[in-house]
Amino acid sequence: METIIQTVDLHKHFGRVRALDGLNLEVHRGEIHGFLGPNGAGKSTTLRVLLGLARATSGSATVLGLDPWTRSVELHRRLAYVPGDVRLWPNLSGGETIDLLSRLRGGASDDAAYRQRKAYLCDAFDFDPGKKGRTYSKGNRQKVALIAALATDAELYLLDEPTSGLDPLMEAVFRREVLAAVERGATVLLSSHILSEVEVLCHRVSIIRAGRVVDGGTLDSLRHLTRSEVSFAADGVDTRALAELGAVHDLTADGGRVRFGADSDRIAEVLPVLGALGVQGLIITPPSLEELFLRHYGDTSVRAGGGAASGTADGEAAGEPAAEHTRRRHLLGARGRG
């Protein structure tokens, strides 16, 4: 399987702050890869390194087989990027901004296929391209970046909290169009803390904490690490047989229902016992990525006093060197920050 993105022992320091601390990430061609972590975990810093907007302190990163720091111009012609905080030129219309972003990537804004695709996406996202950038809400600014990215056939889409500001209907449109892009052969790295979004879209996920990947794999392979919630009507049920099972945890009776957690990879041991008890109103809720987050972060996702968590704020605020900050502003100026 071809590797599109690979980082090996990637470190990024802003002074004494370690934004990335030995990050190992691998994304394969044709997949939607979820990049999960709360704010401050290192997601945005990773994307800046992959985009060539920040230089790694040590370690290596390749994107589409290229070094993003030395081959950034070539690389940006083959990928599309959507940030979570989009800023626009105030006096350009949304349509003009979309066209300009296409030209900056090397595309032709007068190409018939591009114009058709742009019109389709504007309609799908219920977006008026004729208004000036200064009039747009956060959601509409986000739509500009999404339409600009999806209107071109990029090999790789780097999406950093892409649905920030979108309503649920537009989130559904986003999911549909991302899946369509993958069907056309694209690869997607989706950075998000919206777990339901990742659960619906992603083939594999990597969970990042304090600047390094702490777990990853397919959703099924990760879910076995957590417990399914099981409940049923308590009337007349003797639960002693359940309590003796090693796969059953925290067995309680409350509000007329029996509830317990069951190891997801051992649920088959529990079902015959439930059948023998003749339980009624059985509900089994599989574990979600929310539980995976809690397993890794608990109440310590943001630690007082710095560490990697505080190093993933905007690079400039975290002490980013002036040369890197200037490069970031230059490359990112029309590519999301506007």
Short mmCIF file of C-alpha atoms in Angstrom, two decimals:
data_model
loop_
_atom_site.label_atom_id
_atom_site.label_comp_id
_atom_site.label_asym_id
_atom_site.label_seq_id
_atom_site.Cartn_x
_atom_site.Cartn_y
_atom_site.Cartn_z
CA MET A 1 0.00 0.00 0.00
CA GLU A 2 1.48 3.33 -1.09
CA THR A 3 2.34 5.78 1.67
CA ILE A 4 1.27 9.37 0.94
CA ILE A 5 2.26 10.98 4.26
CA GLN A 6 4.96 9.74 6.59
CA THR A 7 6.57 11.31 9.61
CA VAL A 8 9.32 9.59 11.57
CA ASP A 9 10.30 10.75 15.07
CA LEU A 10 9.13 14.26 14.20
CA HIS A 11 9.96 17.00 16.70
CA LYS A 12 8.99 20.67 16.61
CA HIS A 13 10.09 22.97 19.42
CA PHE A 14 9.17 26.60 19.98
CA GLY A 15 11.86 27.63 22.43
CA ARG A 16 11.46 25.36 25.44
CA VAL A 17 7.99 24.27 24.38
CA ARG A 18 7.74 20.89 22.62
CA ALA A 19 4.85 21.14 20.17
CA LEU A 20 5.72 17.78 18.58
CA ASP A 21 7.63 15.19 20.56
CA GLY A 22 8.54 12.21 18.37
CA LEU A 23 5.45 12.04 16.12
CA ASN A 24 5.17 8.95 13.90
CA LEU A 25 2.32 9.15 11.38
CA GLU A 26 1.57 7.19 8.21
CA VAL A 27 -1.27 7.84 5.76
CA HIS A 28 -1.95 5.52 2.83
CA ARG A 29 -3.20 6.39 -0.63
CA GLY A 30 -6.97 6.42 -1.08
CA GLU A 31 -7.90 6.51 2.60
CA ILE A 32 -9.55 9.05 4.85
CA HIS A 33 -7.27 9.16 7.87
CA GLY A 34 -8.56 10.73 11.05
CA PHE A 35 -6.08 12.75 13.07
CA LEU A 36 -7.62 13.03 16.51
CA GLY A 37 -6.77 15.07 19.56
CA PRO A 38 -8.10 17.93 21.65
CA ASN A 39 -7.00 21.50 21.15
CA GLY A 40 -3.34 21.76 22.07
CA ALA A 41 -2.38 18.17 21.24
CA GLY A 42 -0.23 19.08 18.22
CA LYS A 43 -2.58 18.58 15.26
CA SER A 44 -2.21 22.02 13.69
CA THR A 45 1.54 22.09 14.23
CA THR A 46 1.79 18.76 12.41
CA LEU A 47 -0.19 20.14 9.48
CA ARG A 48 2.03 23.22 9.29
CA VAL A 49 5.09 20.99 9.02
CA LEU A 50 3.38 18.87 6.34
CA LEU A 51 2.48 22.02 4.39
CA GLY A 52 5.99 23.41 4.57
CA LEU A 53 4.86 26.31 6.71
CA ALA A 54 7.05 25.32 9.65
CA ARG A 55 10.40 23.57 9.70
CA ALA A 56 10.77 20.53 11.89
CA THR A 57 13.33 20.72 14.68
CA SER A 58 14.34 17.11 14.02
CA GLY A 59 13.00 13.94 12.47
CA SER A 60 11.63 13.60 8.95
CA ALA A 61 8.40 14.26 7.08
CA THR A 62 7.48 13.39 3.50
CA VAL A 63 4.27 14.27 1.65
CA LEU A 64 3.59 12.71 -1.76
CA GLY A 65 7.20 11.61 -1.68
CA LEU A 66 8.49 15.18 -1.26
CA ASP A 67 10.15 17.09 1.55
CA PRO A 68 7.52 19.71 2.43
CA TRP A 69 10.08 22.28 3.58
CA THR A 70 12.28 22.24 0.47
CA ARG A 71 9.62 21.33 -2.14
CA SER A 72 6.63 23.27 -0.81
CA VAL A 73 5.78 25.10 -4.07
CA GLU A 74 5.68 21.86 -6.06
CA LEU A 75 3.77 20.16 -3.29
CA HIS A 76 1.07 22.81 -3.04
CA ARG A 77 0.15 22.26 -6.69
CA ARG A 78 -0.82 18.70 -5.81
CA LEU A 79 -2.69 19.19 -2.54
CA ALA A 80 -5.51 21.29 -1.11
CA TYR A 81 -5.72 22.64 2.42
CA VAL A 82 -8.68 23.77 4.49
CA PRO A 83 -7.91 25.48 7.83
CA GLY A 84 -10.30 25.69 10.74
CA ASP A 85 -10.10 29.49 10.93
CA VAL A 86 -10.56 31.05 7.50
CA ARG A 87 -9.82 34.70 6.82
CA LEU A 88 -10.72 36.34 3.50
CA TRP A 89 -9.75 39.41 1.54
CA PRO A 90 -12.50 41.80 2.62
CA ASN A 91 -13.06 43.48 -0.77
CA LEU A 92 -13.05 40.35 -2.93
CA SER A 93 -16.27 38.45 -3.45
CA GLY A 94 -16.46 34.83 -2.38
CA GLY A 95 -16.40 33.70 -6.00
CA GLU A 96 -13.34 35.83 -6.78
CA THR A 97 -11.55 34.40 -3.75
CA ILE A 98 -12.32 30.84 -4.83
CA ASP A 99 -10.98 31.58 -8.33
CA LEU A 100 -7.84 33.22 -6.95
CA LEU A 101 -7.13 30.25 -4.71
CA SER A 102 -7.50 27.96 -7.72
CA ARG A 103 -5.02 30.02 -9.74
CA LEU A 104 -2.54 30.05 -6.86
CA ARG A 105 -2.57 26.25 -6.96
CA GLY A 106 -1.77 26.39 -10.67
CA GLY A 107 -5.30 25.78 -11.92
CA ALA A 108 -7.15 27.70 -14.62
CA SER A 109 -10.18 29.54 -13.24
CA ASP A 110 -11.67 29.76 -16.75
CA ASP A 111 -11.53 25.98 -17.29
CA ALA A 112 -15.03 24.68 -18.13
CA ALA A 113 -14.81 21.65 -15.83
CA TYR A 114 -13.63 23.83 -12.95
CA ARG A 115 -16.41 26.38 -13.50
CA GLN A 116 -18.99 23.61 -13.56
CA ARG A 117 -17.61 22.04 -10.42
CA LYS A 118 -17.47 25.39 -8.64
CA ALA A 119 -21.10 26.15 -9.52
CA TYR A 120 -22.19 22.73 -8.32
CA LEU A 121 -20.41 23.14 -4.97
CA CYS A 122 -21.76 26.66 -4.43
CA ASP A 123 -25.25 25.27 -4.91
CA ALA A 124 -24.59 22.20 -2.73
CA PHE A 125 -23.24 24.33 0.13
CA ASP A 126 -26.01 26.93 -0.32
CA PHE A 127 -23.34 29.58 -0.81
CA ASP A 128 -23.74 33.00 -2.48
CA PRO A 129 -20.41 33.72 -4.26
CA GLY A 130 -21.38 37.29 -5.15
CA LYS A 131 -21.05 38.84 -1.69
CA LYS A 132 -17.91 40.54 -0.43
CA GLY A 133 -15.64 38.65 1.96
CA ARG A 134 -16.20 41.14 4.77
CA THR A 135 -19.92 40.29 4.87
CA TYR A 136 -19.54 36.56 5.41
CA SER A 137 -20.21 34.77 8.67
CA LYS A 138 -17.72 32.22 10.01
CA GLY A 139 -19.68 29.41 8.40
CA ASN A 140 -19.66 31.11 5.00
CA ARG A 141 -15.95 31.85 5.27
CA GLN A 142 -15.45 28.15 5.91
CA LYS A 143 -17.49 27.36 2.81
CA VAL A 144 -15.16 29.49 0.69
CA ALA A 145 -12.17 27.36 1.73
CA LEU A 146 -14.07 24.10 1.29
CA ILE A 147 -15.37 25.00 -2.17
CA ALA A 148 -11.94 26.23 -3.27
CA ALA A 149 -10.37 22.95 -2.14
CA LEU A 150 -13.02 20.58 -3.48
CA ALA A 151 -13.42 22.37 -6.82
CA THR A 152 -9.99 21.12 -7.90
CA ASP A 153 -8.83 17.53 -8.30
CA ALA A 154 -6.09 17.43 -5.70
CA GLU A 155 -4.17 14.26 -4.89
CA LEU A 156 -4.23 15.04 -1.19
CA TYR A 157 -6.59 17.04 1.00
CA LEU A 158 -5.32 18.31 4.36
CA LEU A 159 -8.36 19.31 6.40
CA ASP A 160 -7.86 21.02 9.76
CA GLU A 161 -11.19 21.20 11.64
CA PRO A 162 -12.91 21.74 8.27
CA THR A 163 -16.52 21.87 9.50
CA SER A 164 -15.90 24.59 12.08
CA GLY A 165 -18.87 26.96 11.89
CA LEU A 166 -21.00 24.76 9.62
CA ASP A 167 -24.53 23.74 10.52
CA PRO A 168 -25.51 20.02 10.53
CA LEU A 169 -26.95 20.15 6.99
CA MET A 170 -23.73 21.56 5.60
CA GLU A 171 -21.70 19.02 7.57
CA ALA A 172 -23.64 16.30 5.73
CA VAL A 173 -22.80 17.95 2.39
CA PHE A 174 -19.14 18.10 3.42
CA ARG A 175 -19.10 14.39 4.24
CA ARG A 176 -20.69 13.53 0.92
CA GLU A 177 -18.19 15.58 -1.09
CA VAL A 178 -15.18 14.23 0.79
CA LEU A 179 -16.30 10.67 0.07
CA ALA A 180 -16.75 11.62 -3.59
CA ALA A 181 -13.21 13.02 -3.71
CA VAL A 182 -11.84 9.75 -2.33
CA GLU A 183 -13.81 7.82 -4.93
CA ARG A 184 -11.98 9.91 -7.55
CA GLY A 185 -8.67 8.68 -6.11
CA ALA A 186 -7.77 11.36 -3.56
CA THR A 187 -6.35 10.85 -0.07
CA VAL A 188 -7.59 12.81 2.95
CA LEU A 189 -5.98 13.63 6.29
CA LEU A 190 -8.79 14.90 8.50
CA SER A 191 -7.70 16.65 11.68
CA SER A 192 -10.61 16.97 14.05
CA HIS A 193 -11.87 16.77 17.61
CA ILE A 194 -15.46 16.07 16.40
CA LEU A 195 -15.59 12.36 17.05
CA SER A 196 -18.87 11.65 15.28
CA GLU A 197 -17.45 13.19 12.10
CA VAL A 198 -14.42 10.93 12.23
CA GLU A 199 -16.48 7.84 13.01
CA VAL A 200 -18.62 8.37 9.91
CA LEU A 201 -15.81 9.19 7.47
CA CYS A 202 -12.50 7.66 8.40
CA HIS A 203 -10.94 4.34 7.47
CA ARG A 204 -8.16 4.64 10.06
CA VAL A 205 -7.40 7.04 12.87
CA SER A 206 -4.35 8.23 14.78
CA ILE A 207 -4.83 9.62 18.28
CA ILE A 208 -2.33 12.30 19.25
CA ARG A 209 -1.47 13.37 22.75
CA ALA A 210 1.27 15.78 23.86
CA GLY A 211 2.81 15.89 20.40
CA ARG A 212 2.99 12.18 19.70
CA VAL A 213 0.68 9.46 18.39
CA VAL A 214 -0.45 7.33 21.32
CA ASP A 215 -2.77 4.94 19.48
CA GLY A 216 -4.07 4.25 16.01
CA GLY A 217 -5.59 1.80 13.58
CA THR A 218 -9.00 1.01 12.15
CA LEU A 219 -12.05 1.97 14.18
CA ASP A 220 -12.82 -1.69 14.84
CA SER A 221 -9.32 -2.39 16.11
CA LEU A 222 -9.53 0.57 18.48
CA ARG A 223 -13.01 -0.15 19.77
CA HIS A 224 -11.92 -3.43 21.31
CA LEU A 225 -9.97 -1.34 23.82
CA THR A 226 -13.20 0.01 25.31
CA ARG A 227 -16.46 -1.40 26.60
CA SER A 228 -19.93 -1.66 25.13
CA GLU A 229 -22.79 -0.49 27.32
CA VAL A 230 -25.50 -3.12 27.88
CA SER A 231 -28.87 -2.57 29.53
CA PHE A 232 -32.17 -4.45 29.83
CA ALA A 233 -35.39 -4.45 31.87
CA ALA A 234 -34.69 -5.56 35.43
CA ASP A 235 -38.08 -7.18 36.20
CA GLY A 236 -37.64 -10.72 37.52
CA VAL A 237 -34.06 -11.16 36.29
CA ASP A 238 -31.48 -12.82 38.53
CA THR A 239 -28.20 -11.14 37.60
CA ARG A 240 -25.85 -13.37 39.61
CA ALA A 241 -24.80 -15.33 36.49
CA LEU A 242 -23.81 -12.07 34.82
CA ALA A 243 -21.85 -10.87 37.82
CA GLU A 244 -19.68 -13.99 37.62
CA LEU A 245 -18.53 -13.26 34.05
CA GLY A 246 -15.08 -11.73 33.71
CA ALA A 247 -16.22 -9.69 30.68
CA VAL A 248 -18.88 -7.86 32.74
CA HIS A 249 -18.01 -4.69 34.67
CA ASP A 250 -19.90 -2.25 36.92
CA LEU A 251 -23.15 -4.22 37.06
CA THR A 252 -25.91 -2.02 38.55
CA ALA A 253 -29.70 -1.87 38.70
CA ASP A 254 -31.20 1.60 38.38
CA GLY A 255 -34.53 3.00 37.25
CA GLY A 256 -35.98 -0.40 36.46
CA ARG A 257 -33.07 -1.40 34.22
CA VAL A 258 -29.92 -3.42 34.69
CA ARG A 259 -26.80 -1.80 33.24
CA PHE A 260 -23.22 -2.94 32.85
CA GLY A 261 -20.16 -2.53 30.68
CA ALA A 262 -18.89 -5.46 28.64
CA ASP A 263 -15.49 -5.83 27.01
CA SER A 264 -16.26 -5.31 23.32
CA ASP A 265 -14.00 -8.15 22.18
CA ARG A 266 -15.76 -10.54 24.61
CA ILE A 267 -19.39 -9.61 23.98
CA ALA A 268 -19.98 -13.07 22.49
CA GLU A 269 -19.43 -14.53 25.98
CA VAL A 270 -22.20 -12.36 27.41
CA LEU A 271 -24.93 -12.88 24.81
CA PRO A 272 -25.66 -16.58 25.61
CA VAL A 273 -26.11 -15.71 29.29
CA LEU A 274 -28.49 -12.88 28.41
CA GLY A 275 -30.44 -15.28 26.21
CA ALA A 276 -30.65 -17.88 28.98
CA LEU A 277 -31.97 -15.20 31.37
CA GLY A 278 -34.66 -14.24 28.84
CA VAL A 279 -34.01 -10.52 29.24
CA GLN A 280 -36.43 -8.00 27.73
CA GLY A 281 -35.72 -4.59 26.18
CA LEU A 282 -32.08 -5.38 25.53
CA ILE A 283 -29.96 -2.43 24.34
CA ILE A 284 -26.29 -2.77 23.42
CA THR A 285 -24.45 0.45 22.62
CA PRO A 286 -21.03 -0.02 21.00
CA PRO A 287 -18.13 2.11 22.24
CA SER A 288 -17.47 5.41 20.53
CA LEU A 289 -14.34 7.40 19.87
CA GLU A 290 -15.42 9.61 22.77
CA GLU A 291 -14.50 6.73 25.05
CA LEU A 292 -11.16 6.36 23.34
CA PHE A 293 -10.48 10.04 24.00
CA LEU A 294 -11.38 9.67 27.65
CA ARG A 295 -9.13 6.64 27.91
CA HIS A 296 -6.12 8.63 26.70
CA TYR A 297 -6.86 12.10 28.05
CA GLY A 298 -9.27 11.86 30.97
CA ASP A 299 -9.19 15.22 32.75
CA THR A 300 -5.59 15.96 31.79
CA SER A 301 -5.94 16.97 28.13
CA VAL A 302 -4.78 20.46 29.01
CA ARG A 303 -2.09 20.51 31.64
CA ALA A 304 -1.25 23.54 33.61
CA GLY A 305 2.18 24.94 33.04
CA GLY A 306 3.02 24.19 29.43
CA GLY A 307 4.42 20.97 28.02
CA ALA A 308 3.43 19.93 24.54
CA ALA A 309 -0.16 20.96 25.13
CA SER A 310 0.70 24.62 25.28
CA GLY A 311 3.12 24.39 22.37
CA THR A 312 0.46 23.86 19.74
CA ALA A 313 -1.01 27.28 19.90
CA ASP A 314 -0.28 29.51 16.94
CA GLY A 315 3.41 29.36 16.19
CA GLU A 316 3.90 33.09 16.47
CA ALA A 317 2.35 33.14 19.92
CA ALA A 318 4.43 30.14 21.00
CA GLY A 319 7.70 31.80 20.09
CA GLU A 320 7.97 30.78 16.43
CA PRO A 321 11.17 32.15 14.90
CA ALA A 322 10.61 35.24 12.77
CA ALA A 323 11.85 33.59 9.56
CA GLU A 324 9.40 30.71 9.93
CA HIS A 325 6.58 33.09 10.81
CA THR A 326 7.30 35.17 7.67
CA ARG A 327 7.36 32.01 5.53
CA ARG A 328 4.08 30.83 7.05
CA ARG A 329 2.39 34.14 6.34
CA HIS A 330 3.67 34.11 2.75
CA LEU A 331 2.62 30.55 1.92
CA LEU A 332 -0.62 30.54 3.88
CA GLY A 333 -1.72 34.05 2.95
CA ALA A 334 -4.09 33.00 0.21
CA ARG A 335 -4.40 29.41 1.29
CA GLY A 336 -6.89 29.77 4.05
CA ARG A 337 -5.87 32.68 6.20
CA GLY A 338 -6.62 35.00 3.29
#
